[in-house]
Amino acid sequence: MQFLTAALLTLVGSASAVDLYFHVNGDCSGSSVVCSNMNPDRCCSAGRRDIYPSVAVRGIPTNWNLNCRGHFGGDCTFIRQSRNSNGANWVCLNDSQGWYSGIGYGFAGKKRDEVTPAGEAGAAAEECAKPDLAVLVDGTQLTLAGLEEADYNKILDIVEAGGVSSDIPAEFKAIKL
């Protein structure tokens, strides 16, 4: 029965588009980088640094109750803050005590030993997902999937500076969505 429950939750989790956002503003607004369509108990990592003042879990079905977790200490090493969605379609986490390097979620009420949270609790960076989408303050979206590390970091610099569409160099016009 536990296997069937776990299998169903996995299927339900992958059927819904839950997106994990790192925001440059402390109120879950402004430019952001996003891990799209994330499954439960996976880490979305901003890397080895705590740089984003707020994170958000968006696209939550309102009949789900998710435990949304913001992490610090690089990747998803330590939990800085967690909050249940309780029927909301998104959750913003911001903490005056510091910034975030990772974000994840799981189903509230599920025992932690029933899941293997790949990428959480200090797991290696290769087990964490990297953001695959950048959203600029003016709404411009750029795909980050497949970029070389140097180009990926150039786009992150534009996002973190609060850039707009006109700040995107000509060589990156092809990755605009």
XYZ file of N, CA, C and O in Angstrom:
708
model
N 0.822 -1.196 0.000
C 0.000 0.000 0.000
C 0.872 1.269 0.000
O 0.573 2.212 -0.699
N 1.970 1.262 0.776
C 2.850 2.426 0.797
C 3.459 2.659 -0.581
O 3.605 3.793 -1.012
N 3.819 1.568 -1.281
C 4.376 1.703 -2.624
C 3.365 2.346 -3.559
O 3.681 3.243 -4.319
N 2.111 1.901 -3.488
C 1.059 2.441 -4.342
C 0.839 3.925 -4.053
O 0.741 4.735 -4.972
N 0.820 4.302 -2.781
C 0.655 5.703 -2.403
C 1.811 6.540 -2.932
O 1.607 7.600 -3.510
N 3.029 6.046 -2.752
C 4.204 6.772 -3.234
C 4.183 6.894 -4.750
O 4.495 7.948 -5.309
N 3.793 5.838 -5.439
C 3.722 5.867 -6.898
C 2.674 6.869 -7.375
O 2.911 7.625 -8.317
N 1.526 6.895 -6.732
C 0.473 7.833 -7.116
C 0.899 9.277 -6.865
O 0.648 10.151 -7.686
N 1.548 9.540 -5.736
C 2.008 10.890 -5.444
C 3.057 11.335 -6.455
O 3.089 12.491 -6.864
N 3.910 10.424 -6.887
C 4.909 10.743 -7.898
C 4.233 11.093 -9.213
O 4.580 12.071 -9.865
N 3.229 10.300 -9.622
C 2.513 10.585 -10.858
C 1.762 11.906 -10.768
O 1.790 12.718 -11.696
N 1.111 12.151 -9.654
C 0.386 13.399 -9.466
C 1.365 14.568 -9.492
O 1.122 15.589 -10.114
N 2.512 14.406 -8.828
C 3.509 15.470 -8.781
C 4.047 15.815 -10.152
O 4.301 16.970 -10.462
N 4.229 14.819 -11.016
C 4.775 15.118 -12.328
C 3.701 15.578 -13.304
O 4.008 16.096 -14.355
N 2.435 15.397 -12.982
C 1.355 15.824 -13.869
C 1.048 17.299 -13.700
O 0.401 17.889 -14.545
N 1.473 17.908 -12.630
C 1.178 19.297 -12.368
C 2.455 20.125 -12.509
O 3.545 19.646 -12.245
N 2.306 21.354 -12.935
C 3.450 22.230 -13.167
C 3.708 23.090 -11.939
O 3.160 24.181 -11.815
N 4.505 22.599 -11.015
C 4.903 23.381 -9.857
C 6.274 23.977 -10.175
O 7.212 23.256 -10.504
N 6.350 25.295 -10.113
C 7.576 26.005 -10.464
C 8.188 26.621 -9.209
O 7.472 27.119 -8.344
N 9.518 26.607 -9.156
C 10.258 27.127 -8.010
C 11.042 28.363 -8.450
O 11.866 28.290 -9.362
N 10.783 29.487 -7.792
C 11.344 30.787 -8.175
C 12.346 31.299 -7.146
O 12.080 31.264 -5.951
N 13.448 31.853 -7.634
C 14.371 32.668 -6.832
C 14.140 34.112 -7.266
O 14.285 34.441 -8.447
N 13.774 34.990 -6.323
C 13.475 36.387 -6.644
C 14.586 37.314 -6.155
O 15.163 37.094 -5.096
N 14.815 38.391 -6.925
C 15.831 39.364 -6.540
C 15.309 40.374 -5.531
O 16.096 41.063 -4.886
N 13.989 40.464 -5.374
C 13.401 41.334 -4.360
C 12.945 40.494 -3.166
O 12.615 39.321 -3.317
N 12.861 41.106 -2.017
C 12.515 40.398 -0.790
C 11.051 40.066 -0.628
O 10.666 39.444 0.358
N 10.211 40.459 -1.600
C 8.775 40.205 -1.491
C 8.259 39.305 -2.614
O 7.098 39.372 -2.992
N 9.132 38.465 -3.154
C 8.778 37.546 -4.255
C 8.292 38.290 -5.485
O 7.335 37.892 -6.151
N 8.955 39.400 -5.789
C 8.639 40.162 -6.995
C 9.937 40.487 -7.721
O 11.025 40.156 -7.267
N 9.805 41.150 -8.857
C 10.967 41.551 -9.632
C 11.509 40.396 -10.466
O 10.839 39.384 -10.670
N 12.706 40.569 -10.966
C 13.346 39.553 -11.786
C 13.521 38.268 -10.997
O 13.611 38.289 -9.763
N 13.578 37.149 -11.738
C 13.721 35.862 -11.064
C 14.346 34.837 -11.992
O 14.400 35.023 -13.209
N 14.842 33.766 -11.391
C 15.226 32.569 -12.127
C 14.363 31.438 -11.598
O 13.982 31.431 -10.423
N 14.034 30.486 -12.474
C 12.990 29.508 -12.182
C 13.442 28.097 -12.531
O 14.040 27.877 -13.585
N 13.124 27.163 -11.658
C 13.182 25.737 -11.995
C 11.751 25.358 -12.349
O 10.863 25.365 -11.491
N 11.513 25.059 -13.618
C 10.168 24.779 -14.116
C 9.772 23.329 -13.904
O 10.607 22.428 -14.010
N 8.497 23.121 -13.635
C 7.903 21.777 -13.571
C 8.660 20.832 -12.642
O 8.969 19.701 -13.012
N 8.932 21.280 -11.447
C 9.708 20.469 -10.494
C 8.828 19.444 -9.780
O 7.697 19.742 -9.402
N 9.391 18.263 -9.582
C 8.743 17.212 -8.806
C 8.999 17.434 -7.319
O 9.944 18.135 -6.944
N 8.194 16.824 -6.462
C 8.410 16.974 -5.015
C 9.732 16.352 -4.576
O 10.258 15.436 -5.224
N 10.244 16.895 -3.473
C 11.446 16.388 -2.825
C 12.658 16.404 -3.735
O 13.496 15.497 -3.700
N 12.753 17.437 -4.543
C 13.919 17.733 -5.365
C 14.396 19.129 -4.978
O 13.614 19.973 -4.563
N 15.663 19.373 -5.159
C 16.241 20.678 -4.859
C 16.407 21.481 -6.135
O 16.909 20.967 -7.126
N 16.006 22.722 -6.098
C 16.354 23.693 -7.128
C 17.438 24.558 -6.492
O 17.215 25.167 -5.447
N 18.602 24.577 -7.102
C 19.758 25.210 -6.490
C 20.208 26.460 -7.226
O 20.347 26.451 -8.447
N 20.488 27.496 -6.454
C 21.107 28.709 -7.000
C 22.623 28.596 -6.923
O 23.330 29.541 -7.208
N 23.112 27.451 -6.506
C 24.547 27.241 -6.412
C 25.031 27.270 -4.982
O 24.272 27.088 -4.044
N 26.284 27.522 -4.844
C 26.942 27.457 -3.542
C 26.873 28.759 -2.758
O 27.593 28.940 -1.786
N 26.023 29.689 -3.181
C 25.955 30.968 -2.475
C 24.517 31.322 -2.128
O 23.589 30.964 -2.850
N 24.352 32.007 -1.033
C 23.044 32.488 -0.593
C 22.882 33.896 -1.165
O 23.462 34.841 -0.645
N 22.108 34.016 -2.235
C 22.071 35.294 -2.932
C 20.674 35.885 -3.099
O 20.517 37.080 -3.281
N 19.633 35.074 -3.030
C 18.292 35.567 -3.299
C 17.535 35.834 -1.998
O 17.447 34.963 -1.143
N 16.943 37.043 -1.853
C 16.262 37.394 -0.604
C 14.880 36.774 -0.440
O 14.331 36.793 0.651
N 14.313 36.221 -1.518
C 13.029 35.530 -1.386
C 12.932 34.435 -2.441
O 13.558 34.513 -3.497
N 12.145 33.419 -2.116
C 11.885 32.307 -3.026
C 10.389 32.015 -2.995
O 9.701 32.341 -2.030
N 9.881 31.421 -4.074
C 8.454 31.138 -4.136
C 8.203 29.799 -4.817
O 8.946 29.397 -5.710
N 7.164 29.133 -4.365
C 6.643 27.940 -5.020
C 5.345 28.378 -5.671
O 4.440 28.871 -4.991
N 5.243 28.229 -6.993
C 4.086 28.736 -7.743
C 3.447 27.618 -8.564
O 4.101 26.653 -8.921
N 2.168 27.779 -8.849
C 1.444 26.803 -9.650
C 0.971 25.606 -8.839
O 0.778 24.518 -9.375
N 0.760 25.803 -7.554
C 0.331 24.715 -6.668
C -1.169 24.474 -6.873
O -1.961 25.403 -6.746
N -1.569 23.241 -7.184
C -3.013 22.962 -7.217
C -3.620 23.260 -5.842
O -3.052 22.883 -4.809
N -4.748 23.938 -5.812
C -5.311 24.382 -4.543
C -5.861 23.244 -3.686
O -6.131 23.451 -2.505
N -5.968 22.053 -4.249
C -6.397 20.906 -3.440
C -5.201 20.148 -2.856
O -5.369 19.115 -2.235
N -3.997 20.663 -3.060
C -2.794 20.084 -2.461
C -2.392 20.903 -1.245
O -2.614 22.119 -1.194
N -1.729 20.250 -0.288
C -1.095 20.958 0.820
C 0.379 20.600 0.777
O 0.775 19.493 1.141
N 1.166 21.536 0.284
C 2.605 21.308 0.141
C 3.366 21.974 1.272
O 2.977 23.036 1.751
N 4.459 21.348 1.675
C 5.406 21.963 2.589
C 6.496 22.570 1.716
O 7.256 21.846 1.067
N 6.542 23.893 1.661
C 7.482 24.628 0.815
C 8.684 25.020 1.667
O 8.517 25.564 2.755
N 9.899 24.726 1.156
C 11.115 24.920 1.943
C 12.125 25.813 1.218
O 12.445 25.572 0.058
N 12.610 26.828 1.935
C 13.693 27.668 1.446
C 14.963 27.279 2.182
O 14.958 27.098 3.397
N 16.068 27.143 1.443
C 17.330 26.641 2.002
C 18.440 27.684 1.947
O 18.391 28.608 1.132
N 19.444 27.470 2.777
C 20.639 28.313 2.775
C 21.856 27.433 2.983
O 21.743 26.229 3.182
N 23.048 28.046 2.888
C 24.283 27.305 3.098
C 24.816 26.669 1.827
O 25.672 25.794 1.872
N 24.339 27.107 0.670
C 24.717 26.515 -0.605
C 23.789 25.370 -0.947
O 23.504 24.517 -0.114
N 23.290 25.374 -2.170
C 22.344 24.358 -2.636
C 21.175 24.267 -1.645
O 20.607 25.267 -1.267
N 20.837 23.058 -1.228
C 19.734 22.850 -0.271
C 20.277 22.252 1.022
O 19.744 21.282 1.559
N 21.356 22.829 1.525
C 22.056 22.270 2.683
C 21.244 22.358 3.963
O 21.057 21.360 4.646
N 20.757 23.547 4.303
C 20.018 23.742 5.544
C 18.679 24.411 5.244
O 18.585 25.237 4.344
N 17.659 24.095 6.017
C 16.360 24.744 5.847
C 16.356 26.056 6.624
O 16.570 26.071 7.828
N 16.138 27.151 5.899
C 16.017 28.466 6.542
C 14.572 28.705 6.966
O 14.305 29.250 8.019
N 13.629 28.301 6.123
C 12.226 28.562 6.410
C 11.375 27.540 5.670
O 11.725 27.095 4.582
N 10.262 27.151 6.280
C 9.293 26.296 5.587
C 7.885 26.757 5.952
O 7.659 27.311 7.026
N 6.974 26.523 5.006
C 5.587 26.928 5.224
C 4.697 26.021 4.382
O 5.037 25.694 3.247
N 3.567 25.626 4.939
C 2.606 24.824 4.190
C 1.742 25.721 3.310
O 1.431 26.854 3.680
N 1.323 25.184 2.167
C 0.513 25.967 1.230
C -0.946 26.097 1.686
O -1.589 27.102 1.384
N -1.478 25.108 2.381
C -2.843 25.180 2.931
C -3.882 25.696 1.935
O -4.693 26.561 2.256
N -3.867 25.185 0.703
C -4.860 25.563 -0.289
C -4.500 26.757 -1.153
O -5.224 27.077 -2.097
N -3.402 27.425 -0.869
C -2.968 28.560 -1.695
C -2.319 28.033 -2.976
O -1.742 26.948 -2.980
N -2.375 28.822 -4.049
C -1.749 28.374 -5.289
C -0.297 28.809 -5.410
O 0.385 28.459 -6.356
N 0.187 29.583 -4.433
C 1.614 29.892 -4.370
C 1.997 30.288 -2.955
O 1.148 30.706 -2.165
N 3.264 30.124 -2.637
C 3.800 30.452 -1.315
C 5.086 31.248 -1.506
O 5.967 30.847 -2.276
N 5.196 32.384 -0.827
C 6.409 33.202 -0.825
C 7.133 32.986 0.497
O 6.516 33.052 1.562
N 8.423 32.719 0.415
C 9.254 32.602 1.611
C 10.279 33.732 1.589
O 11.014 33.896 0.609
N 10.292 34.512 2.636
C 11.304 35.545 2.812
C 11.579 35.650 4.303
O 10.690 35.513 5.119
N 12.823 35.845 4.629
C 13.235 35.788 6.028
C 14.237 36.898 6.277
O 15.259 36.975 5.590
N 13.973 37.738 7.235
C 14.888 38.838 7.537
C 16.228 38.350 8.088
O 17.167 39.122 8.191
N 16.319 37.075 8.399
C 17.557 36.523 8.958
C 18.601 36.186 7.892
O 19.734 35.893 8.210
N 18.225 36.177 6.626
C 19.203 35.871 5.586
C 18.571 35.477 4.275
O 17.354 35.497 4.127
N 19.417 35.125 3.329
C 18.992 34.861 1.972
C 19.044 33.375 1.654
O 19.467 32.568 2.475
N 18.638 33.025 0.428
C 18.430 31.629 0.044
C 19.372 31.170 -1.065
O 19.719 31.937 -1.959
N 19.728 29.886 -1.009
C 20.527 29.253 -2.060
C 19.799 28.073 -2.689
O 20.265 27.525 -3.682
N 18.681 27.665 -2.124
C 17.938 26.524 -2.660
C 16.485 26.571 -2.251
O 16.109 27.270 -1.307
N 15.679 25.829 -2.992
C 14.251 25.750 -2.701
C 13.741 24.368 -3.095
O 14.241 23.758 -4.037
N 12.780 23.885 -2.335
C 12.163 22.595 -2.634
C 10.795 22.519 -1.980
O 10.378 23.430 -1.270
N 10.097 21.422 -2.235
C 8.793 21.221 -1.613
C 8.518 19.736 -1.518
O 9.140 18.923 -2.198
N 7.592 19.393 -0.641
C 7.114 18.026 -0.511
C 5.671 18.078 -0.052
O 5.139 19.155 0.242
N 5.027 16.941 -0.007
C 3.641 16.906 0.447
C 3.604 16.988 1.965
O 4.266 16.214 2.652
N 2.869 17.958 2.492
C 2.765 18.160 3.935
C 2.141 16.927 4.572
O 1.238 16.311 4.016
N 2.651 16.566 5.731
C 2.120 15.429 6.468
C 2.771 14.115 6.100
O 2.586 13.122 6.786
N 3.542 14.096 5.021
C 4.229 12.875 4.628
C 5.476 12.720 5.497
O 6.225 13.675 5.690
N 5.674 11.542 6.019
C 6.841 11.310 6.864
C 8.097 11.459 6.027
O 8.185 10.951 4.921
N 9.092 12.164 6.569
C 10.327 12.420 5.837
C 11.058 11.132 5.482
O 11.754 11.075 4.491
N 10.905 10.052 6.282
C 11.618 8.818 5.965
C 10.924 8.005 4.879
O 11.429 6.992 4.432
N 9.763 8.461 4.385
C 9.082 7.784 3.294
C 9.585 8.250 1.937
O 9.241 7.696 0.916
N 10.379 9.329 1.921
C 10.883 9.856 0.662
C 12.401 9.872 0.689
O 13.021 9.838 1.735
N 12.992 9.919 -0.475
C 14.424 10.127 -0.599
C 14.601 11.483 -1.249
O 14.500 11.605 -2.461
N 14.792 12.529 -0.457
C 14.827 13.880 -1.010
C 16.149 14.159 -1.715
O 17.054 14.761 -1.154
N 16.279 13.679 -2.948
C 17.507 13.903 -3.711
C 17.774 15.391 -3.802
O 16.895 16.169 -4.127
N 18.990 15.775 -3.514
C 19.358 17.172 -3.593
C 19.098 17.945 -2.320
O 19.417 19.109 -2.240
N 18.525 17.309 -1.312
C 18.285 18.021 -0.071
C 19.170 17.468 1.035
O 19.801 16.437 0.890
N 19.210 18.172 2.135
C 19.972 17.795 3.320
C 21.441 17.587 2.991
O 22.054 16.604 3.348
N 22.028 18.556 2.274
C 23.458 18.539 2.038
C 23.904 17.645 0.903
O 25.066 17.328 0.792
N 23.022 17.250 0.030
C 23.390 16.384 -1.085
C 24.283 17.137 -2.058
O 24.341 18.356 -2.075
N 24.975 16.401 -2.876
C 25.891 16.981 -3.844
C 25.136 17.816 -4.873
O 23.985 17.551 -5.186
N 25.826 18.818 -5.426
C 25.194 19.747 -6.358
C 24.639 19.053 -7.597
O 23.652 19.488 -8.166
N 25.270 17.954 -8.035
C 24.787 17.298 -9.251
C 23.407 16.667 -9.054
O 22.732 16.348 -10.014
N 22.963 16.500 -7.819
C 21.633 15.978 -7.555
C 20.589 17.090 -7.535
O 19.411 16.822 -7.452
N 21.018 18.325 -7.627
C 20.119 19.472 -7.615
C 19.862 19.939 -9.044
O 20.735 19.864 -9.893
N 18.674 20.459 -9.271
C 18.361 21.075 -10.562
C 18.843 22.523 -10.540
O 18.868 23.168 -9.492
N 19.233 23.020 -11.702
C 19.568 24.430 -11.864
C 18.385 25.126 -12.521
O 17.667 24.515 -13.305
N 18.189 26.403 -12.233
C 17.125 27.129 -12.910
C 17.249 27.006 -14.434
O 18.352 27.062 -14.986
N 16.103 26.824 -15.093
C 16.083 26.654 -16.544
C 15.386 27.808 -17.260
O 15.233 27.795 -18.478
N 14.975 28.813 -16.495
C 14.256 29.950 -17.051
C 14.630 31.207 -16.286
O 14.760 31.177 -15.054
N 14.830 32.298 -17.015
C 15.040 33.609 -16.398
C 13.860 34.493 -16.775
O 13.408 34.479 -17.922
N 13.342 35.235 -15.797
C 12.241 36.161 -16.035
C 12.719 37.543 -15.587
O 13.023 37.742 -14.408
N 12.808 38.461 -16.548
C 13.260 39.815 -16.238
C 12.111 40.646 -15.686
O 10.942 40.281 -15.828
N 12.448 41.764 -15.081
C 11.451 42.605 -14.416
C 10.365 43.088 -15.382
O 9.226 43.312 -14.986
N 10.681 43.200 -16.674
C 9.679 43.640 -17.653
C 8.878 42.478 -18.239
O 8.080 42.664 -19.159
N 9.083 41.261 -17.688
C 8.342 40.093 -18.142
C 9.029 39.269 -19.218
O 8.566 38.192 -19.577
N 10.139 39.756 -19.759
C 10.894 39.015 -20.767
C 11.366 37.692 -20.177
O 11.892 37.662 -19.065
N 11.168 36.609 -20.923
C 11.594 35.276 -20.473
C 12.696 34.754 -21.382
O 12.637 34.918 -22.605
N 13.688 34.119 -20.764
C 14.814 33.542 -21.483
C 15.021 32.113 -21.017
O 15.004 31.848 -19.810
N 15.240 31.209 -21.949
C 15.535 29.838 -21.560
C 17.015 29.732 -21.180
O 17.882 30.294 -21.850
N 17.289 29.048 -20.108
C 18.661 28.855 -19.644
C 19.169 27.451 -19.964
O 20.356 27.178 -19.817
N 18.272 26.587 -20.390
C 18.628 25.188 -20.661
C 19.662 25.117 -21.780
O 19.516 25.755 -22.826
N 20.718 24.377 -21.541
C 21.731 24.129 -22.556
C 22.793 25.196 -22.698
O 23.690 25.053 -23.533
N 22.726 26.262 -21.913
C 23.753 27.302 -22.006
C 25.064 26.830 -21.377
O 25.062 26.106 -20.378
N 26.173 27.260 -21.972
C 27.482 27.044 -21.351
C 27.515 27.826 -20.044
O 26.831 28.840 -19.888
N 28.334 27.372 -19.110
C 28.381 27.980 -17.774
C 28.642 29.490 -17.815
O 28.000 30.259 -17.108
N 29.567 29.935 -18.657
C 29.889 31.367 -18.728
C 28.679 32.171 -19.216
O 28.380 33.242 -18.674
N 27.974 31.659 -20.236
C 26.790 32.351 -20.743
C 25.662 32.322 -19.717
O 24.946 33.312 -19.539
N 25.499 31.193 -19.054
C 24.496 31.049 -17.996
C 24.724 32.130 -16.935
O 23.794 32.820 -16.522
N 25.976 32.287 -16.513
C 26.308 33.275 -15.482
C 26.094 34.711 -15.968
O 25.721 35.583 -15.175
N 26.313 34.982 -17.264
C 26.052 36.324 -17.808
C 24.566 36.662 -17.682
O 24.211 37.780 -17.318
N 23.714 35.691 -18.002
C 22.268 35.923 -17.889
C 21.882 36.125 -16.426
O 21.094 37.009 -16.094
N 22.453 35.304 -15.525
C 22.154 35.481 -14.091
C 22.564 36.870 -13.614
O 21.845 37.485 -12.822
N 23.698 37.379 -14.097
C 24.134 38.719 -13.714
C 23.105 39.773 -14.136
O 22.823 40.713 -13.392
N 22.519 39.615 -15.344
C 21.502 40.547 -15.825
C 20.249 40.459 -14.950
O 19.677 41.471 -14.563
N 19.846 39.235 -14.612
C 18.683 39.030 -13.748
C 18.910 39.680 -12.389
O 18.060 40.423 -11.887
N 20.056 39.389 -11.782
C 20.346 39.877 -10.439
C 20.483 41.393 -10.386
O 20.261 42.004 -9.348
N 20.819 42.016 -11.520
C 20.919 43.476 -11.592
C 19.568 44.126 -11.873
O 19.476 45.346 -11.964
N 18.511 43.309 -12.024
C 17.187 43.851 -12.317
C 17.041 44.287 -13.765
O 16.285 45.207 -14.069
N 17.762 43.612 -14.664
C 17.769 43.977 -16.076
C 16.429 43.829 -16.770
O 15.512 43.167 -16.278
N 16.351 44.474 -17.936
C 15.170 44.410 -18.796
C 15.605 43.897 -20.169
O 16.790 43.701 -20.432
N 14.636 43.713 -21.050
C 14.882 43.136 -22.371
C 16.025 43.836 -23.117
O 16.851 43.186 -23.746
N 16.077 45.152 -23.043
C 17.113 45.895 -23.774
C 18.517 45.657 -23.207
O 19.507 45.993 -23.863
N 18.624 45.056 -22.023
C 19.927 44.746 -21.440
C 20.504 43.427 -21.952
O 21.653 43.101 -21.655
N 19.715 42.673 -22.714
C 20.169 41.378 -23.215
C 21.069 41.606 -24.422
O 20.642 42.201 -25.420
N 22.326 41.137 -24.372
C 23.222 41.281 -25.522
C 22.667 40.545 -26.751
O 21.918 39.569 -26.626
N 23.025 41.019 -27.932
C 22.532 40.466 -29.195
C 22.759 38.958 -29.286
O 21.917 38.239 -29.825
N 23.866 38.463 -28.744
C 24.173 37.028 -28.851
C 23.158 36.148 -28.105
O 23.110 34.946 -28.332
N 22.355 36.740 -27.214
C 21.370 35.974 -26.446
C 19.929 36.184 -26.926
O 19.005 35.686 -26.317
N 19.735 36.928 -28.000
C 18.376 37.179 -28.499
C 17.666 35.863 -28.858
O 16.454 35.750 -28.724
N 18.420 34.840 -29.278
C 17.834 33.561 -29.692
C 17.235 32.782 -28.528
O 16.412 31.892 -28.751
N 17.619 33.093 -27.303
C 17.083 32.324 -26.161
C 15.850 32.991 -25.542
O 15.298 32.485 -24.577
N 15.407 34.104 -26.128
C 14.175 34.751 -25.661
C 12.994 33.868 -26.025
O 12.919 33.305 -27.113
N 12.052 33.749 -25.107
C 10.834 32.965 -25.373
C 9.701 33.878 -25.798
O 9.649 35.026 -25.539
